[in-house]
Amino acid sequence: MKKKLFLIIGAPGSGKTTDASIIAGRHMESIVHYSTGDMLREEVSSGSELGKTIDGFIAQGELVPLDIIMDTIISAIKNAPTDVVLIDGYPRSVEQMHALDKILDKEEEIELVSVIEVRVSEYVAKERILGRAAEAEVVRSDDSVEIFFDRMKIYTTPLEEIQTFYIKKDLLEVIDGERTLDLIVKEMEMFIVNKIWKPKIWCNVY
Ligand code: AMP
């Protein structure tokens, strides 16, 4: 079966990983979710040489190199146990967007269904990141004010070009990420479910 791919993008602190994991948790038999940040951090925890390389980038809030992130997401999609795959945290650069687009052109087994942008202001993103750091038992190496602004800049710099690219393909869906978790998840879940399962209604206008 063809894999149906949803990409979820959003600033650090937008809540994209939490939203997507709740939705996948509610539809475990049909939807799987991967966060690029979590997959990379797992590689770091494994203590591998690759993990050590990745750690250097994450700790500075920088993007890991293209070949590493491409291998990470493509193998996640191909090995996914379900047909519907949610990936959050990708693309984070114009280069990544074009690299995936090239793959999708050739790869008939993967269909990009939609790119969901969870939109929050920089103020809300910062408050959430700093709140997360204050509450966490183990603080993420990149959850500090200094690194936050670098991560935010890395997120916003290519954003307009990414939005324009997916708007032209009629794939971009923007969700207001400043509401309660419950409302955001409900809207995102309904959107995904409708895209996957909504029966096509043919309307005869004559
Ligand atoms: P996140 O958990 O989504 O905030 O990501 C944490 C860190 O993982 C980022 O600051 C980057 O260093 C790295 N990372 C996550 N996604 C990507 C990506 N698509 N491309 C390159 N690096 C990434």
Coordinates of N, CA and C and ligand atoms in Angstrom, one line a residue:
M1 N 0.8 -1.2 0.0 CA 0.0 0.0 0.0 C 0.9 1.3 0.0
K2 N 0.4 2.3 -0.7 CA 1.1 3.5 -0.8 C 1.1 4.2 0.6
K3 N 2.3 4.8 1.0 CA 2.3 5.5 2.3 C 1.8 6.9 2.1
K4 N 0.9 7.3 3.0 CA 0.3 8.6 2.9 C 1.1 9.5 4.0
L5 N 1.8 10.5 3.5 CA 2.7 11.2 4.3 C 2.1 12.6 4.7
F6 N 2.1 13.0 6.0 CA 1.8 14.3 6.4 C 3.0 14.9 7.1
L7 N 3.4 16.1 6.6 CA 4.6 16.7 7.3 C 4.0 17.8 8.2
I8 N 4.6 17.9 9.4 CA 4.1 18.9 10.4 C 5.3 19.8 10.7
I9 N 5.1 21.1 10.4 CA 6.2 22.1 10.7 C 5.7 23.1 11.7
G10 N 6.6 23.7 12.4 CA 6.2 24.7 13.4 C 7.5 25.1 14.2
A11 N 7.4 26.3 14.8 CA 8.6 26.8 15.5 C 8.9 25.9 16.7
P12 N 10.1 26.0 17.2 CA 10.4 25.3 18.4 C 9.4 25.8 19.5
G13 N 8.7 24.8 20.2 CA 7.8 25.2 21.2 C 6.4 25.4 20.6
S14 N 6.2 25.1 19.4 CA 4.8 25.2 18.8 C 3.9 24.1 19.3
G15 N 4.5 23.0 19.7 CA 3.7 21.9 20.2 C 3.5 20.8 19.2
K16 N 4.1 21.0 18.0 CA 3.9 20.0 16.9 C 4.1 18.6 17.3
T17 N 5.1 18.3 18.1 CA 5.4 16.9 18.4 C 4.3 16.3 19.3
T18 N 3.9 17.1 20.3 CA 2.9 16.7 21.2 C 1.6 16.4 20.5
D19 N 1.2 17.4 19.6 CA -0.1 17.3 18.9 C -0.1 16.0 18.0
A20 N 1.0 15.8 17.3 CA 1.1 14.6 16.4 C 1.1 13.3 17.1
S21 N 1.8 13.3 18.3 CA 1.9 12.0 19.0 C 0.6 11.7 19.6
I22 N -0.2 12.7 20.1 CA -1.6 12.4 20.6 C -2.4 11.8 19.5
I23 N -2.4 12.4 18.3 CA -3.2 11.9 17.2 C -2.8 10.4 16.8
A24 N -1.5 10.2 16.7 CA -1.1 8.8 16.4 C -1.5 7.8 17.5
G25 N -1.4 8.3 18.7 CA -1.8 7.4 19.8 C -3.3 7.1 19.8
R26 N -4.1 7.9 19.2 CA -5.5 7.6 19.1 C -5.9 6.7 17.9
H27 N -5.0 6.6 17.0 CA -5.2 5.8 15.8 C -4.1 4.8 15.5
M28 N -3.7 4.1 16.6 CA -2.4 3.3 16.5 C -2.4 2.3 15.4
E29 N -3.6 1.8 15.1 CA -3.6 0.8 14.1 C -3.4 1.3 12.7
S30 N -3.6 2.6 12.5 CA -3.5 3.2 11.1 C -2.5 4.3 11.0
I31 N -2.1 5.0 12.1 CA -1.3 6.2 11.9 C 0.0 6.0 12.8
V32 N 1.1 6.3 12.2 CA 2.3 6.4 13.1 C 2.9 7.8 13.0
H33 N 3.6 8.1 14.1 CA 4.2 9.5 14.1 C 5.7 9.4 14.4
Y34 N 6.5 10.2 13.7 CA 7.9 10.3 14.0 C 8.3 11.8 14.1
S35 N 9.0 12.1 15.1 CA 9.5 13.5 15.2 C 11.0 13.4 14.8
T36 N 11.4 14.3 13.9 CA 12.8 14.3 13.5 C 13.7 14.5 14.7
G37 N 13.3 15.5 15.5 CA 14.2 15.8 16.7 C 14.3 14.6 17.6
D38 N 13.2 13.8 17.8 CA 13.3 12.7 18.7 C 14.1 11.6 18.1
M39 N 14.0 11.4 16.7 CA 14.8 10.3 16.1 C 16.2 10.6 16.2
L40 N 16.6 11.9 16.0 CA 18.0 12.3 16.1 C 18.5 12.1 17.5
R41 N 17.7 12.5 18.5 CA 18.1 12.4 19.9 C 18.3 10.9 20.3
E42 N 17.4 10.0 19.7 CA 17.6 8.6 19.9 C 19.0 8.1 19.4
E43 N 19.3 8.6 18.3 CA 20.7 8.2 17.7 C 21.8 8.7 18.6
V44 N 21.6 9.9 19.2 CA 22.6 10.5 20.1 C 22.7 9.6 21.3
S45 N 21.5 9.2 21.9 CA 21.5 8.4 23.1 C 22.1 7.0 22.9
S46 N 22.1 6.5 21.6 CA 22.7 5.2 21.3 C 24.2 5.2 21.5
G47 N 24.8 6.4 21.5 CA 26.2 6.5 21.7 C 27.0 6.2 20.5
S48 N 26.4 6.0 19.3 CA 27.1 5.7 18.1 C 27.9 6.9 17.6
E49 N 28.8 6.6 16.7 CA 29.6 7.7 16.1 C 28.7 8.7 15.4
L50 N 27.7 8.2 14.7 CA 26.8 9.1 14.0 C 26.1 10.0 15.1
G51 N 25.7 9.4 16.2 CA 25.1 10.1 17.3 C 25.9 11.2 17.8
K52 N 27.2 10.9 17.9 CA 28.2 12.0 18.4 C 28.2 13.2 17.4
T53 N 28.2 12.8 16.1 CA 28.2 13.9 15.1 C 26.9 14.7 15.3
I54 N 25.8 14.0 15.4 CA 24.5 14.7 15.5 C 24.4 15.6 16.7
D55 N 24.9 15.1 17.8 CA 24.9 15.8 19.1 C 25.5 17.2 19.0
G56 N 26.6 17.3 18.2 CA 27.3 18.6 18.0 C 26.3 19.6 17.4
F57 N 25.5 19.2 16.5 CA 24.6 20.2 15.8 C 23.4 20.5 16.7
I58 N 22.8 19.5 17.3 CA 21.7 19.7 18.2 C 22.0 20.7 19.3
A59 N 23.1 20.4 20.0 CA 23.5 21.2 21.2 C 23.6 22.7 20.8
Q60 N 24.0 23.0 19.5 CA 24.2 24.4 19.1 C 22.9 24.9 18.5
G61 N 21.8 24.1 18.4 CA 20.6 24.5 17.8 C 20.7 24.6 16.2
E62 N 21.7 23.9 15.7 CA 21.9 24.0 14.2 C 21.3 22.8 13.6
L63 N 21.0 22.9 12.3 CA 20.4 21.8 11.5 C 21.5 20.7 11.3
V64 N 21.1 19.4 11.4 CA 22.1 18.4 11.1 C 22.2 18.4 9.5
P65 N 23.3 17.8 9.0 CA 23.5 17.9 7.5 C 22.4 17.1 6.8
L66 N 22.3 17.5 5.5 CA 21.2 17.0 4.7 C 21.2 15.5 4.6
D67 N 22.4 14.9 4.3 CA 22.4 13.4 4.1 C 21.9 12.7 5.3
I68 N 22.2 13.2 6.5 CA 21.8 12.5 7.8 C 20.3 12.6 7.9
I69 N 19.7 13.8 7.7 CA 18.3 13.9 8.0 C 17.5 13.2 6.9
M70 N 18.0 13.2 5.6 CA 17.3 12.5 4.6 C 17.2 11.0 4.9
D71 N 18.4 10.4 5.2 CA 18.4 9.0 5.6 C 17.4 8.7 6.7
T72 N 17.4 9.6 7.7 CA 16.6 9.4 8.9 C 15.1 9.4 8.5
I73 N 14.6 10.4 7.7 CA 13.2 10.4 7.4 C 12.8 9.3 6.4
I74 N 13.6 9.1 5.4 CA 13.2 8.1 4.3 C 13.2 6.7 4.9
S75 N 14.1 6.4 5.8 CA 14.1 5.0 6.4 C 12.9 4.9 7.3
A76 N 12.5 6.0 8.0 CA 11.4 6.0 8.9 C 10.1 5.8 8.1
I77 N 10.0 6.5 7.0 CA 8.7 6.3 6.1 C 8.7 4.9 5.6
K78 N 9.8 4.4 5.0 CA 9.8 3.1 4.4 C 9.5 2.0 5.4
N79 N 10.0 2.1 6.6 CA 9.8 1.1 7.6 C 8.6 1.3 8.5
A80 N 7.8 2.3 8.2 CA 6.7 2.6 9.0 C 5.7 1.4 9.0
P81 N 5.2 1.1 10.2 CA 4.3 -0.1 10.3 C 2.9 0.2 9.8
T82 N 2.5 1.5 9.5 CA 1.2 1.8 9.0 C 1.3 2.6 7.7
D83 N 0.2 2.7 7.1 CA 0.2 3.4 5.8 C 0.2 4.9 5.9
V84 N -0.3 5.4 7.1 CA -0.3 6.9 7.3 C 0.8 7.2 8.2
V85 N 1.6 8.2 7.7 CA 2.8 8.5 8.5 C 2.8 10.1 8.7
L86 N 3.0 10.4 10.0 CA 3.1 11.9 10.3 C 4.6 12.1 10.7
I87 N 5.2 13.1 10.0 CA 6.6 13.4 10.4 C 6.6 14.9 10.8
D88 N 7.0 15.1 12.1 CA 7.1 16.5 12.4 C 8.6 17.0 12.5
G89 N 8.8 18.2 12.1 CA 10.1 18.8 12.1 C 10.8 18.7 10.8
Y90 N 10.1 18.5 9.7 CA 10.6 18.4 8.4 C 9.6 19.0 7.4
P91 N 10.0 19.8 6.4 CA 11.4 20.3 6.1 C 11.7 21.5 7.0
R92 N 13.0 21.7 7.2 CA 13.4 22.8 8.0 C 14.3 23.7 7.2
S93 N 14.5 23.4 5.9 CA 15.2 24.3 5.0 C 14.7 24.1 3.6
V94 N 15.0 25.1 2.7 CA 14.6 25.0 1.3 C 15.3 23.8 0.7
E95 N 16.5 23.6 1.1 CA 17.3 22.4 0.5 C 16.6 21.1 0.9
Q96 N 16.1 21.0 2.1 CA 15.4 19.8 2.5 C 14.1 19.6 1.8
M97 N 13.4 20.7 1.6 CA 12.1 20.7 0.9 C 12.3 20.2 -0.6
H98 N 13.4 20.7 -1.3 CA 13.6 20.3 -2.6 C 14.1 18.8 -2.7
A99 N 14.9 18.4 -1.7 CA 15.4 17.1 -1.7 C 14.3 16.1 -1.6
L100 N 13.3 16.4 -0.7 CA 12.2 15.5 -0.6 C 11.3 15.5 -1.8
D101 N 11.1 16.7 -2.4 CA 10.3 16.8 -3.6 C 10.9 15.9 -4.7
K102 N 12.2 15.9 -4.9 CA 12.8 15.1 -5.9 C 12.5 13.6 -5.6
I103 N 12.6 13.2 -4.4 CA 12.4 11.8 -4.0 C 10.9 11.4 -4.3
L104 N 10.0 12.3 -3.9 CA 8.6 12.1 -4.1 C 8.2 12.0 -5.6
D105 N 9.0 12.7 -6.5 CA 8.7 12.7 -7.9 C 9.0 11.3 -8.5
K106 N 10.0 10.6 -7.9 CA 10.4 9.3 -8.4 C 9.7 8.2 -7.7
E107 N 9.4 8.4 -6.4 CA 8.9 7.4 -5.5 C 7.4 7.2 -5.6
E108 N 6.9 6.2 -6.2 CA 5.4 6.1 -6.4 C 4.8 5.6 -5.1
E109 N 5.6 5.0 -4.2 CA 5.0 4.4 -3.0 C 4.7 5.4 -1.9
I110 N 5.1 6.6 -2.1 CA 4.9 7.6 -1.1 C 4.1 8.8 -1.7
E111 N 3.0 9.2 -1.0 CA 2.2 10.3 -1.4 C 2.2 11.4 -0.3
L112 N 2.7 12.6 -0.7 CA 2.6 13.7 0.3 C 1.2 14.2 0.3
V113 N 0.5 14.0 1.4 CA -0.9 14.4 1.4 C -1.1 15.9 1.8
S114 N -0.3 16.3 2.8 CA -0.4 17.7 3.3 C 0.8 18.1 4.1
V115 N 1.0 19.4 4.2 CA 2.0 20.0 5.0 C 1.3 20.8 6.0
I116 N 1.3 20.5 7.3 CA 0.5 21.2 8.3 C 1.5 22.1 9.1
E117 N 1.2 23.4 9.0 CA 2.0 24.4 9.8 C 1.3 24.7 11.1
V118 N 1.9 24.4 12.2 CA 1.3 24.8 13.5 C 1.9 26.2 13.8
R119 N 1.1 27.2 13.7 CA 1.6 28.6 13.8 C 1.4 29.2 15.2
V120 N 2.6 29.6 15.7 CA 2.6 30.4 17.0 C 3.5 31.6 16.9
S121 N 3.3 32.6 17.7 CA 4.2 33.8 17.6 C 5.5 33.4 18.3
E122 N 6.5 34.3 18.1 CA 7.8 34.0 18.7 C 7.7 34.1 20.2
Y123 N 6.8 35.0 20.7 CA 6.6 35.2 22.1 C 6.1 33.9 22.8
V124 N 5.0 33.3 22.2 CA 4.4 32.1 22.7 C 5.5 31.0 22.7
A125 N 6.2 30.9 21.6 CA 7.2 29.8 21.4 C 8.2 29.9 22.5
K126 N 8.7 31.1 22.8 CA 9.7 31.3 23.8 C 9.2 31.0 25.2
E127 N 8.0 31.4 25.5 CA 7.4 31.1 26.8 C 7.3 29.6 27.0
R128 N 6.9 28.9 26.0 CA 6.7 27.5 26.1 C 8.0 26.8 26.3
I129 N 9.0 27.2 25.5 CA 10.3 26.5 25.6 C 11.0 26.7 27.0
L130 N 10.9 28.0 27.5 CA 11.5 28.3 28.8 C 10.7 27.6 29.9
G131 N 9.3 27.5 29.7 CA 8.5 26.8 30.6 C 8.8 25.3 30.7
R132 N 9.1 24.7 29.5 CA 9.4 23.3 29.4 C 10.8 23.1 30.1
A133 N 11.7 24.0 29.9 CA 13.0 23.8 30.5 C 12.9 23.9 32.0
A134 N 12.0 24.8 32.5 CA 11.9 25.0 34.0 C 11.3 23.8 34.6
E135 N 10.4 23.1 33.9 CA 9.7 21.9 34.5 C 10.4 20.6 34.3
A136 N 11.3 20.5 33.3 CA 11.9 19.2 33.0 C 12.8 18.7 34.0
E137 N 12.8 17.4 34.2 CA 13.8 16.8 35.1 C 15.2 16.8 34.4
V138 N 15.1 16.4 33.1 CA 16.4 16.4 32.4 C 16.2 17.5 31.3
V139 N 16.9 18.6 31.4 CA 16.7 19.7 30.5 C 17.4 19.5 29.2
R140 N 16.7 19.7 28.1 CA 17.3 19.5 26.8 C 18.5 20.5 26.6
S141 N 19.5 20.0 25.9 CA 20.7 20.9 25.8 C 20.4 22.1 25.0
D142 N 19.3 22.1 24.1 CA 19.0 23.2 23.3 C 17.9 24.1 23.8
D143 N 17.3 23.8 25.0 CA 16.2 24.6 25.5 C 16.7 25.7 26.4
S144 N 17.5 26.6 25.9 CA 18.0 27.8 26.6 C 17.6 29.0 25.8
V145 N 17.6 30.2 26.5 CA 17.2 31.4 25.8 C 18.1 31.7 24.6
E146 N 19.4 31.5 24.9 CA 20.4 31.9 23.8 C 20.2 31.0 22.6
I147 N 20.1 29.7 22.8 CA 19.9 28.8 21.7 C 18.5 28.9 21.1
F148 N 17.5 29.3 21.9 CA 16.2 29.5 21.4 C 16.2 30.5 20.2
F149 N 16.8 31.6 20.4 CA 16.8 32.6 19.3 C 17.5 32.1 18.0
D150 N 18.5 31.3 18.2 CA 19.2 30.8 17.0 C 18.2 29.8 16.3
R151 N 17.6 28.9 17.1 CA 16.6 27.9 16.5 C 15.5 28.6 15.8
M152 N 15.0 29.7 16.5 CA 13.9 30.5 15.9 C 14.3 31.1 14.5
K153 N 15.5 31.6 14.5 CA 16.0 32.2 13.2 C 16.1 31.2 12.2
I154 N 16.6 30.0 12.5 CA 16.8 28.9 11.6 C 15.4 28.5 11.1
Y155 N 14.4 28.5 12.0 CA 13.0 28.1 11.5 C 12.4 29.2 10.6
T156 N 12.5 30.5 11.0 CA 11.8 31.5 10.2 C 12.5 31.9 8.9
T157 N 13.8 31.8 8.8 CA 14.5 32.2 7.6 C 13.9 31.6 6.3
P158 N 13.8 30.3 6.2 CA 13.3 29.7 5.0 C 11.7 29.5 4.9
L159 N 11.1 30.0 6.0 CA 9.6 29.7 6.2 C 8.8 30.2 5.0
E160 N 9.0 31.4 4.6 CA 8.2 32.0 3.5 C 8.3 31.2 2.2
E161 N 9.5 30.8 1.9 CA 9.8 30.1 0.7 C 9.1 28.7 0.8
I162 N 9.2 28.1 2.0 CA 8.6 26.8 2.1 C 7.0 26.9 2.0
Q163 N 6.5 27.9 2.7 CA 5.0 28.1 2.6 C 4.6 28.3 1.1
T164 N 5.3 29.2 0.4 CA 4.9 29.5 -1.0 C 5.0 28.2 -1.8
F165 N 6.0 27.4 -1.6 CA 6.2 26.2 -2.4 C 5.0 25.3 -2.2
Y166 N 4.6 25.1 -1.0 CA 3.5 24.1 -0.7 C 2.1 24.8 -1.0
I167 N 2.0 26.1 -0.9 CA 0.7 26.7 -1.3 C 0.5 26.5 -2.8
K168 N 1.6 26.6 -3.6 CA 1.4 26.4 -5.0 C 1.0 25.0 -5.3
K169 N 1.4 24.1 -4.5 CA 1.0 22.7 -4.7 C -0.3 22.3 -4.1
D170 N -0.9 23.4 -3.4 CA -2.2 23.2 -2.7 C -2.0 22.2 -1.6
L171 N -0.9 22.2 -0.9 CA -0.7 21.2 0.2 C -0.6 21.8 1.6
L172 N -0.5 23.2 1.6 CA -0.3 23.8 3.0 C -1.6 24.0 3.7
E173 N -1.6 23.5 5.0 CA -2.7 23.8 5.9 C -2.1 24.4 7.2
V174 N -2.7 25.6 7.5 CA -2.2 26.3 8.7 C -3.1 26.1 9.9
I175 N -2.6 25.7 11.0 CA -3.4 25.6 12.2 C -2.9 26.5 13.3
D176 N -3.8 27.2 13.9 CA -3.5 28.2 15.0 C -3.0 27.4 16.2
G177 N -1.7 27.5 16.5 CA -1.2 26.7 17.6 C -1.2 27.4 19.0
E178 N -1.9 28.5 19.0 CA -1.9 29.3 20.3 C -3.1 29.0 21.2
R179 N -3.9 28.1 20.7 CA -5.1 27.8 21.5 C -4.8 26.6 22.5
T180 N -5.8 26.1 23.2 CA -5.5 25.0 24.1 C -5.1 23.7 23.3
L181 N -4.4 22.9 24.0 CA -3.9 21.6 23.3 C -5.1 20.8 22.7
D182 N -6.1 20.8 23.5 CA -7.3 20.0 23.1 C -7.9 20.5 21.8
L183 N -8.0 21.8 21.7 CA -8.6 22.4 20.4 C -7.7 22.2 19.2
I184 N -6.4 22.4 19.5 CA -5.4 22.2 18.4 C -5.4 20.8 17.9
V185 N -5.4 19.8 18.8 CA -5.3 18.4 18.5 C -6.6 18.0 17.7
K186 N -7.8 18.5 18.2 CA -9.0 18.2 17.6 C -9.0 18.7 16.1
E187 N -8.6 19.9 15.9 CA -8.6 20.4 14.5 C -7.6 19.7 13.6
M188 N -6.5 19.4 14.1 CA -5.5 18.6 13.3 C -5.9 17.2 13.0
E189 N -6.5 16.6 14.1 CA -7.0 15.2 13.9 C -8.1 15.1 12.9
M190 N -9.0 16.1 12.9 CA -10.2 16.1 12.0 C -9.7 16.3 10.6
F191 N -8.7 17.2 10.5 CA -8.1 17.5 9.1 C -7.5 16.2 8.6
I192 N -6.7 15.5 9.4 CA -5.9 14.4 8.9 C -6.9 13.2 8.6
V193 N -7.9 13.0 9.5 CA -8.8 11.9 9.3 C -9.7 12.2 8.0
N194 N -10.1 13.4 7.8 CA -10.9 13.8 6.6 C -10.1 13.5 5.4
K195 N -8.8 13.9 5.4 CA -8.0 13.7 4.2 C -7.8 12.2 3.9
I196 N -7.8 11.4 4.9 CA -7.5 10.0 4.6 C -8.7 9.2 4.3
W197 N -9.8 9.5 5.1 CA -10.9 8.6 5.1 C -12.2 9.1 4.5
K198 N -12.2 10.5 4.3 CA -13.5 11.1 3.9 C -13.9 10.5 2.5
P199 N -15.1 9.9 2.4 CA -15.5 9.4 1.1 C -15.7 10.6 0.2
K200 N -15.3 10.3 -1.1 CA -15.5 11.4 -2.1 C -16.9 11.6 -2.4
I201 N -17.4 12.8 -2.2 CA -18.8 13.1 -2.5 C -18.9 13.7 -3.9
W202 N -19.6 13.1 -4.8 CA -19.7 13.6 -6.1 C -21.0 14.4 -6.2
C203 N -20.9 15.6 -6.6 CA -22.1 16.4 -6.6 C -22.5 16.8 -8.1
N204 N -23.7 16.4 -8.4 CA -24.1 16.7 -9.8 C -24.7 18.1 -9.9
V205 N -24.0 19.0 -10.6 CA -24.5 20.4 -10.5 C -25.6 20.6 -11.7
Y206 N -25.7 19.7 -12.5 CA -26.7 19.9 -13.6 C -28.1 19.6 -13.2
Ligands
AMP1 P1 13.2 19.6 17.7 O1 13.0 18.5 18.7 O2 12.2 19.4 16.5 O3 13.1 21.0 18.3 O4 14.6 19.4 17.0 C1 15.8 19.5 17.8 C2 17.0 19.6 16.9 O5 17.2 18.5 16.1 C3 17.0 20.8 16.0 O6 17.4 22.0 16.6 C4 18.1 20.4 15.0 O7 19.4 20.4 15.5 C5 17.8 18.9 14.9 N1 16.8 18.7 13.8 C6 15.5 18.3 13.9 N2 14.8 18.3 12.8 C7 15.8 18.5 11.8 C8 15.7 18.7 10.4 N3 14.6 18.5 9.7 N4 16.9 19.0 9.8 C9 18.0 19.2 10.4 N5 18.1 19.1 11.8 C10 17.0 18.8 12.5

